[in-house]
Coordinates of C-alpha atoms and ligand atoms in Angstrom, one line a residue:
M17 CA -136.8 74.2 51.1
I18 CA -139.6 76.2 49.6
Q19 CA -140.8 76.9 53.2
D20 CA -137.4 78.3 54.0
V21 CA -137.7 80.8 51.2
E22 CA -141.2 81.7 52.3
K23 CA -140.0 82.3 55.8
Y24 CA -137.2 84.6 54.6
L25 CA -139.7 86.5 52.4
Q26 CA -141.8 87.2 55.4
E27 CA -138.8 88.3 57.4
V28 CA -137.7 90.7 54.6
E29 CA -141.2 92.1 54.1
S30 CA -141.8 92.9 57.8
F31 CA -138.3 94.3 58.4
R32 CA -138.3 97.9 59.7
T33 CA -135.5 100.1 60.9
A34 CA -134.5 103.7 61.4
D35 CA -130.9 102.9 62.0
A36 CA -128.3 103.0 59.3
K37 CA -126.1 100.3 60.9
E38 CA -129.0 97.9 61.3
L39 CA -130.0 98.5 57.7
E40 CA -126.5 97.7 56.5
N41 CA -126.5 94.5 58.6
F42 CA -129.8 93.5 57.0
R43 CA -128.3 94.1 53.5
I44 CA -125.2 92.1 54.2
K45 CA -127.3 89.3 55.8
F46 CA -129.6 88.9 52.7
L47 CA -127.9 90.5 49.8
G48 CA -124.2 90.2 50.7
K49 CA -121.8 87.9 48.7
K50 CA -122.1 85.2 51.4
G51 CA -125.6 86.2 52.3
I52 CA -128.8 84.1 52.5
I53 CA -130.0 84.8 49.0
N54 CA -126.8 83.8 47.3
D55 CA -126.8 80.7 49.5
L56 CA -130.4 79.8 48.5
F57 CA -129.4 80.2 44.8
A58 CA -126.5 77.8 45.4
Q59 CA -129.0 75.2 46.7
F60 CA -131.1 75.4 43.6
K61 CA -129.5 72.3 42.1
S62 CA -130.5 70.1 45.0
V63 CA -134.1 71.2 44.9
P64 CA -136.4 68.4 43.8
K65 CA -137.2 68.7 40.1
E66 CA -141.0 69.3 40.5
D67 CA -140.3 72.2 43.0
K68 CA -137.7 73.9 40.9
P69 CA -140.1 76.4 39.1
K70 CA -141.9 77.5 42.3
Y71 CA -138.5 77.7 44.2
G72 CA -137.0 79.8 41.4
Q73 CA -139.9 82.1 41.3
L74 CA -140.0 82.6 45.1
L75 CA -136.3 83.1 45.3
N76 CA -136.4 85.8 42.6
K77 CA -139.2 87.5 44.5
L78 CA -137.2 87.3 47.7
K79 CA -134.2 89.0 46.0
K80 CA -136.3 91.7 44.5
T81 CA -138.2 92.4 47.7
A82 CA -134.9 92.6 49.7
E83 CA -133.4 95.0 47.2
E84 CA -136.4 97.2 47.2
K85 CA -136.5 97.2 51.0
V86 CA -132.9 98.3 51.3
K87 CA -133.6 101.1 48.7
T88 CA -136.7 102.5 50.4
L89 CA -135.3 102.3 53.9
R90 CA -132.1 104.0 52.8
A91 CA -134.1 106.9 51.2
Q92 CA -136.1 107.3 54.4
L93 CA -133.0 107.5 56.5
E94 CA -131.4 110.1 54.2
A95 CA -134.5 112.2 54.3
A96 CA -134.7 112.0 58.1
E97 CA -131.1 113.0 58.4
A98 CA -131.6 116.1 56.3
T99 CA -134.3 117.4 58.5
A100 CA -133.0 116.2 61.8
P101 CA -132.0 118.9 64.4
S102 CA -128.2 119.2 64.4
G103 CA -127.9 119.3 68.1
E104 CA -128.4 123.1 68.3
D105 CA -130.4 124.6 71.2
L106 CA -133.5 125.9 69.5
T107 CA -134.6 127.7 72.7
R108 CA -131.5 129.9 72.6
P109 CA -132.3 133.6 72.0
G110 CA -131.3 134.8 68.5
Y111 CA -128.1 136.6 67.6
P112 CA -128.5 140.3 67.8
Y113 CA -129.0 141.9 64.4
P114 CA -125.9 144.0 63.7
L115 CA -126.7 147.6 63.8
G116 CA -125.3 149.9 61.1
A117 CA -124.1 153.4 61.7
R118 CA -124.8 156.6 59.8
H119 CA -121.7 158.2 58.2
P120 CA -120.6 161.2 60.2
I121 CA -120.9 163.4 57.1
N122 CA -124.6 162.4 56.8
I123 CA -125.1 163.0 60.5
V124 CA -123.8 166.5 60.3
K125 CA -125.5 167.2 57.0
N126 CA -128.9 166.2 58.4
R127 CA -128.3 168.3 61.5
I128 CA -127.6 171.4 59.3
I129 CA -130.6 170.7 57.1
D130 CA -132.8 170.3 60.2
I131 CA -131.6 173.6 61.7
F132 CA -132.3 175.6 58.5
R133 CA -135.6 173.8 57.8
R134 CA -136.9 175.2 61.1
I135 CA -136.5 178.8 59.8
G136 CA -138.1 178.1 56.4
F137 CA -135.3 176.9 54.2
N138 CA -135.9 174.1 51.8
V139 CA -133.3 171.7 50.3
S140 CA -132.1 171.8 46.7
E141 CA -129.7 169.6 44.9
G142 CA -127.9 169.7 41.5
P143 CA -125.4 167.8 39.3
E144 CA -121.8 167.2 40.4
I145 CA -120.6 167.6 36.8
E146 CA -121.3 171.2 36.0
D147 CA -120.8 173.6 33.1
D148 CA -118.8 176.8 33.3
W149 CA -121.8 179.0 33.5
H150 CA -123.3 177.5 36.7
N151 CA -120.0 177.0 38.6
F152 CA -118.3 180.3 37.6
T153 CA -119.6 182.7 35.0
A154 CA -123.1 183.2 36.5
L155 CA -121.5 183.7 39.9
N156 CA -119.7 186.8 38.7
L157 CA -116.5 184.8 37.8
P158 CA -116.1 185.5 34.1
E159 CA -113.4 183.8 32.0
Y160 CA -109.9 184.8 33.0
H161 CA -111.1 186.2 36.3
P162 CA -108.2 185.8 38.7
A163 CA -110.5 184.5 41.5
R164 CA -111.1 181.3 39.5
D165 CA -107.7 180.2 40.8
M166 CA -109.1 180.3 44.4
Q167 CA -110.7 177.0 43.6
D168 CA -108.4 174.6 41.8
T169 CA -110.8 173.0 39.3
F170 CA -110.9 169.5 37.8
F171 CA -111.9 170.0 34.1
I172 CA -113.4 167.3 31.9
Q173 CA -110.9 166.9 29.0
R174 CA -113.2 166.0 26.2
H175 CA -115.7 168.7 27.1
P176 CA -113.9 172.0 27.7
D177 CA -117.0 173.5 29.1
W178 CA -117.6 170.8 31.7
L179 CA -116.0 170.5 35.2
L180 CA -116.5 168.9 38.6
R181 CA -118.3 171.6 40.6
T182 CA -116.0 173.3 43.1
H183 CA -118.9 174.5 45.3
T184 CA -122.6 174.0 45.6
S185 CA -123.1 177.7 44.7
S186 CA -123.8 176.2 41.3
V187 CA -127.0 174.7 42.7
Q188 CA -128.1 178.1 43.8
I189 CA -127.7 179.4 40.3
R190 CA -129.8 176.5 39.0
Y191 CA -132.4 177.2 41.7
M192 CA -132.7 180.9 40.8
E193 CA -133.1 180.0 37.1
S194 CA -136.0 177.7 37.9
H195 CA -137.9 179.3 40.9
D196 CA -139.8 182.4 41.6
L197 CA -138.9 184.8 44.4
P198 CA -138.7 184.8 47.3
I199 CA -136.0 182.1 47.6
R200 CA -134.9 180.4 50.8
T201 CA -132.9 177.3 50.0
I202 CA -129.9 175.3 51.2
S203 CA -127.8 173.1 48.9
P204 CA -125.9 170.2 50.4
G205 CA -123.6 168.1 48.2
R206 CA -120.2 166.8 47.2
V207 CA -117.7 169.1 45.7
Y208 CA -114.2 168.7 44.1
R209 CA -111.0 170.6 44.2
N210 CA -107.6 169.7 42.9
E211 CA -105.7 170.1 46.1
D212 CA -103.0 168.1 47.7
I213 CA -104.5 165.4 50.0
S214 CA -103.5 165.9 53.6
A215 CA -105.0 165.6 57.1
R216 CA -106.7 168.9 56.5
S217 CA -107.7 168.9 52.8
H218 CA -109.0 166.5 50.3
I219 CA -109.8 166.5 46.6
L220 CA -113.4 165.9 47.5
F221 CA -115.5 167.1 50.4
H222 CA -119.0 168.2 51.2
Q223 CA -120.6 171.5 51.5
V224 CA -123.9 173.1 52.5
E225 CA -124.5 176.5 50.9
G226 CA -127.5 178.7 51.7
L227 CA -129.3 181.4 49.7
Y228 CA -132.0 183.8 50.7
I229 CA -133.4 186.4 48.3
D230 CA -136.4 188.7 49.0
T231 CA -137.2 192.3 49.3
D232 CA -135.4 194.0 52.2
V233 CA -132.9 191.3 53.1
S234 CA -130.2 192.9 55.0
F235 CA -126.8 192.1 56.4
A236 CA -128.4 192.1 59.9
D237 CA -130.7 189.3 58.7
L238 CA -127.6 187.4 57.7
K239 CA -125.9 187.9 61.0
Q240 CA -128.9 186.8 63.0
T241 CA -129.3 183.7 60.9
L242 CA -125.7 182.8 61.4
L243 CA -126.0 183.3 65.1
Y244 CA -129.1 181.2 65.3
F245 CA -127.2 178.5 63.3
T246 CA -124.1 178.4 65.5
E247 CA -126.2 178.3 68.7
E248 CA -128.2 175.4 67.4
M249 CA -125.2 173.6 65.9
F250 CA -122.5 174.1 68.4
G251 CA -124.2 175.6 71.4
K252 CA -122.0 178.7 71.0
S253 CA -123.5 182.1 70.9
K254 CA -120.5 184.3 70.1
I255 CA -119.6 184.9 66.5
R256 CA -117.5 187.4 64.6
L257 CA -117.4 188.4 61.0
R258 CA -114.1 189.3 59.3
P259 CA -114.1 191.2 56.0
S260 CA -113.2 188.9 53.2
Y261 CA -113.6 188.5 49.4
F262 CA -115.8 186.3 47.3
P263 CA -116.7 187.2 43.7
F264 CA -120.4 186.4 44.2
T265 CA -121.0 188.4 47.4
E266 CA -120.5 192.0 48.4
P267 CA -119.7 192.7 51.1
S268 CA -118.2 189.3 52.0
A269 CA -117.2 187.9 55.4
E270 CA -115.5 184.9 57.0
V271 CA -117.5 183.7 59.9
D272 CA -115.7 182.7 63.1
I273 CA -117.3 181.2 66.2
Y274 CA -115.8 181.6 69.7
W275 CA -115.0 178.1 70.6
G276 CA -113.4 178.9 73.9
L277 CA -110.1 177.9 75.5
K278 CA -111.0 175.5 78.2
T279 CA -109.0 172.4 77.2
E280 CA -105.7 171.6 75.6
D281 CA -107.7 170.5 72.5
D282 CA -109.3 174.0 72.4
Y283 CA -105.8 175.5 72.3
R284 CA -104.7 173.2 69.5
I285 CA -107.7 173.5 67.2
T286 CA -108.0 177.3 67.6
K287 CA -104.3 177.8 67.5
G288 CA -104.4 179.5 70.9
T289 CA -106.9 182.2 69.8
G290 CA -110.2 180.6 71.0
W291 CA -111.7 181.5 67.6
L292 CA -112.6 179.1 64.7
E293 CA -113.4 179.9 61.1
I294 CA -116.5 177.9 60.1
M295 CA -117.8 179.5 56.9
G296 CA -117.9 182.1 54.2
A297 CA -120.9 184.5 53.8
G298 CA -122.0 187.7 52.3
M299 CA -124.7 189.7 50.5
V300 CA -125.4 188.4 47.0
D301 CA -123.5 190.5 44.5
P302 CA -125.8 192.6 42.3
N303 CA -124.1 191.2 39.3
V304 CA -125.2 187.7 40.2
L305 CA -128.8 188.9 40.6
K306 CA -128.6 190.6 37.2
N307 CA -127.3 187.4 35.6
M308 CA -130.4 185.8 36.9
N309 CA -132.7 188.6 35.7
I310 CA -133.5 189.6 39.2
D311 CA -133.7 193.4 39.8
P312 CA -131.0 194.3 42.3
E313 CA -132.8 197.6 43.0
K314 CA -135.9 195.7 44.2
Y315 CA -134.4 192.6 45.7
S316 CA -131.4 191.7 47.8
G317 CA -130.2 188.5 49.4
Y318 CA -127.5 186.8 51.4
A319 CA -125.5 183.6 50.9
F320 CA -123.3 181.4 53.0
G321 CA -121.3 178.3 52.5
M322 CA -119.6 175.8 54.8
G323 CA -117.7 172.6 54.6
I324 CA -119.4 169.6 56.3
E325 CA -116.1 167.7 57.0
R326 CA -114.7 170.6 58.9
I327 CA -117.7 170.8 61.1
A328 CA -117.8 167.1 61.7
M329 CA -114.2 167.1 62.6
L330 CA -114.9 169.8 65.2
L331 CA -118.0 168.2 66.7
F332 CA -116.5 164.7 66.9
G333 CA -112.9 165.5 67.4
I334 CA -111.8 163.8 64.2
P335 CA -108.1 164.6 63.6
D336 CA -107.8 163.7 59.9
I337 CA -110.1 164.4 57.0
R338 CA -109.0 161.3 55.1
M339 CA -110.8 159.2 57.7
F340 CA -114.2 160.1 56.2
F341 CA -113.3 158.5 52.9
E342 CA -111.5 155.3 54.0
N343 CA -114.6 153.5 55.1
D344 CA -112.8 151.8 58.0
V345 CA -115.5 150.1 60.0
R346 CA -113.6 150.7 63.2
F347 CA -114.0 154.4 62.5
L348 CA -117.6 154.3 61.2
E349 CA -118.9 152.0 64.1
Q350 CA -118.1 154.8 66.6
F351 CA -121.1 156.7 65.2
K352 CA -123.7 154.0 66.0
S353 CA -125.3 155.9 68.8
V354 CA -125.0 159.4 67.3
L355 CA -128.1 160.9 65.8
Ligands
LIG402 N1 -118.8 179.2 47.6 C1 -117.9 179.5 48.6 C2 -116.8 178.4 48.7 O1 -117.0 177.4 48.2 C3 -118.6 179.7 50.0 C4 -119.5 180.8 50.0 C5 -120.8 180.7 49.7 C6 -119.0 182.1 50.4 C7 -121.6 181.8 49.8 C8 -119.9 183.2 50.5 C9 -121.2 183.0 50.1 O2 -115.8 178.6 49.3

């Protein structure tokens, strides 16, 4: 009988498997309710008296060894399972990394910056929450000036002097305060106006405004710069300037480009005239220069300002300004290949 136990002990010790089913069979065979080990325990009473101690010892060893065996083999199986290939084809090429797209506002902004950089303009930025001085007063729009109504302003209730800037002309004031002449800068940024939201207008939009101040800056310089810009931006070389009014420029003009009347779309967007208004411009008002302690007898300058959304809508044929702010990926993805 002792020999039987020794034989089983050897069998248990040398057992190896990498198969879960086989391991389970092994467990049932030795450690199951009706398994070999229970069976051997049941035979204890018929073991000759003098063999009982040795038999008992060996049997306990067999049980312990079998239990240990099951435990280690199970752990090995689990570890192997965790690292096993899951049937995937590892030689397959990877999934293409999804490509993002620049927002059309950024695309157009960067193009504008690029065009003006080439003729010596740098880029300046300023805060979106402004005070009255930088957004209005310094720009020749004193309190109660009727032209303040031209730009419906969001005021900040707890700070009567604060507002959301209505144009980035405020940045030009800040730039003049902190830089020596000559100045040649463009100021891109987000601006806010309290207007009804529609396909054509929004309470927030983006602008690029430009400012050039030096000795002998003339209206002819302004015209030439605007022509250069429209050629580079739109590939159009016919512009016209219509007299207009801005408090901070004198004289002031609205700048139109000749868009042409080739397609039905051209008729629609130019209302049948072929002309499109793209920006406001003018010679910096002497009062603005005086506010900045710049001598208007010695220095002169021009300024211009345009809305980025409007230009992006023209360039890409976008019918509704609200599309810029909805962040619909189906819209944004269309600009993947646009630089
Ligand atoms: N600041 C004007 C606006 O927001 C644009 C402008 C800038 C006009 C500079 C003339 C000169 O409408």
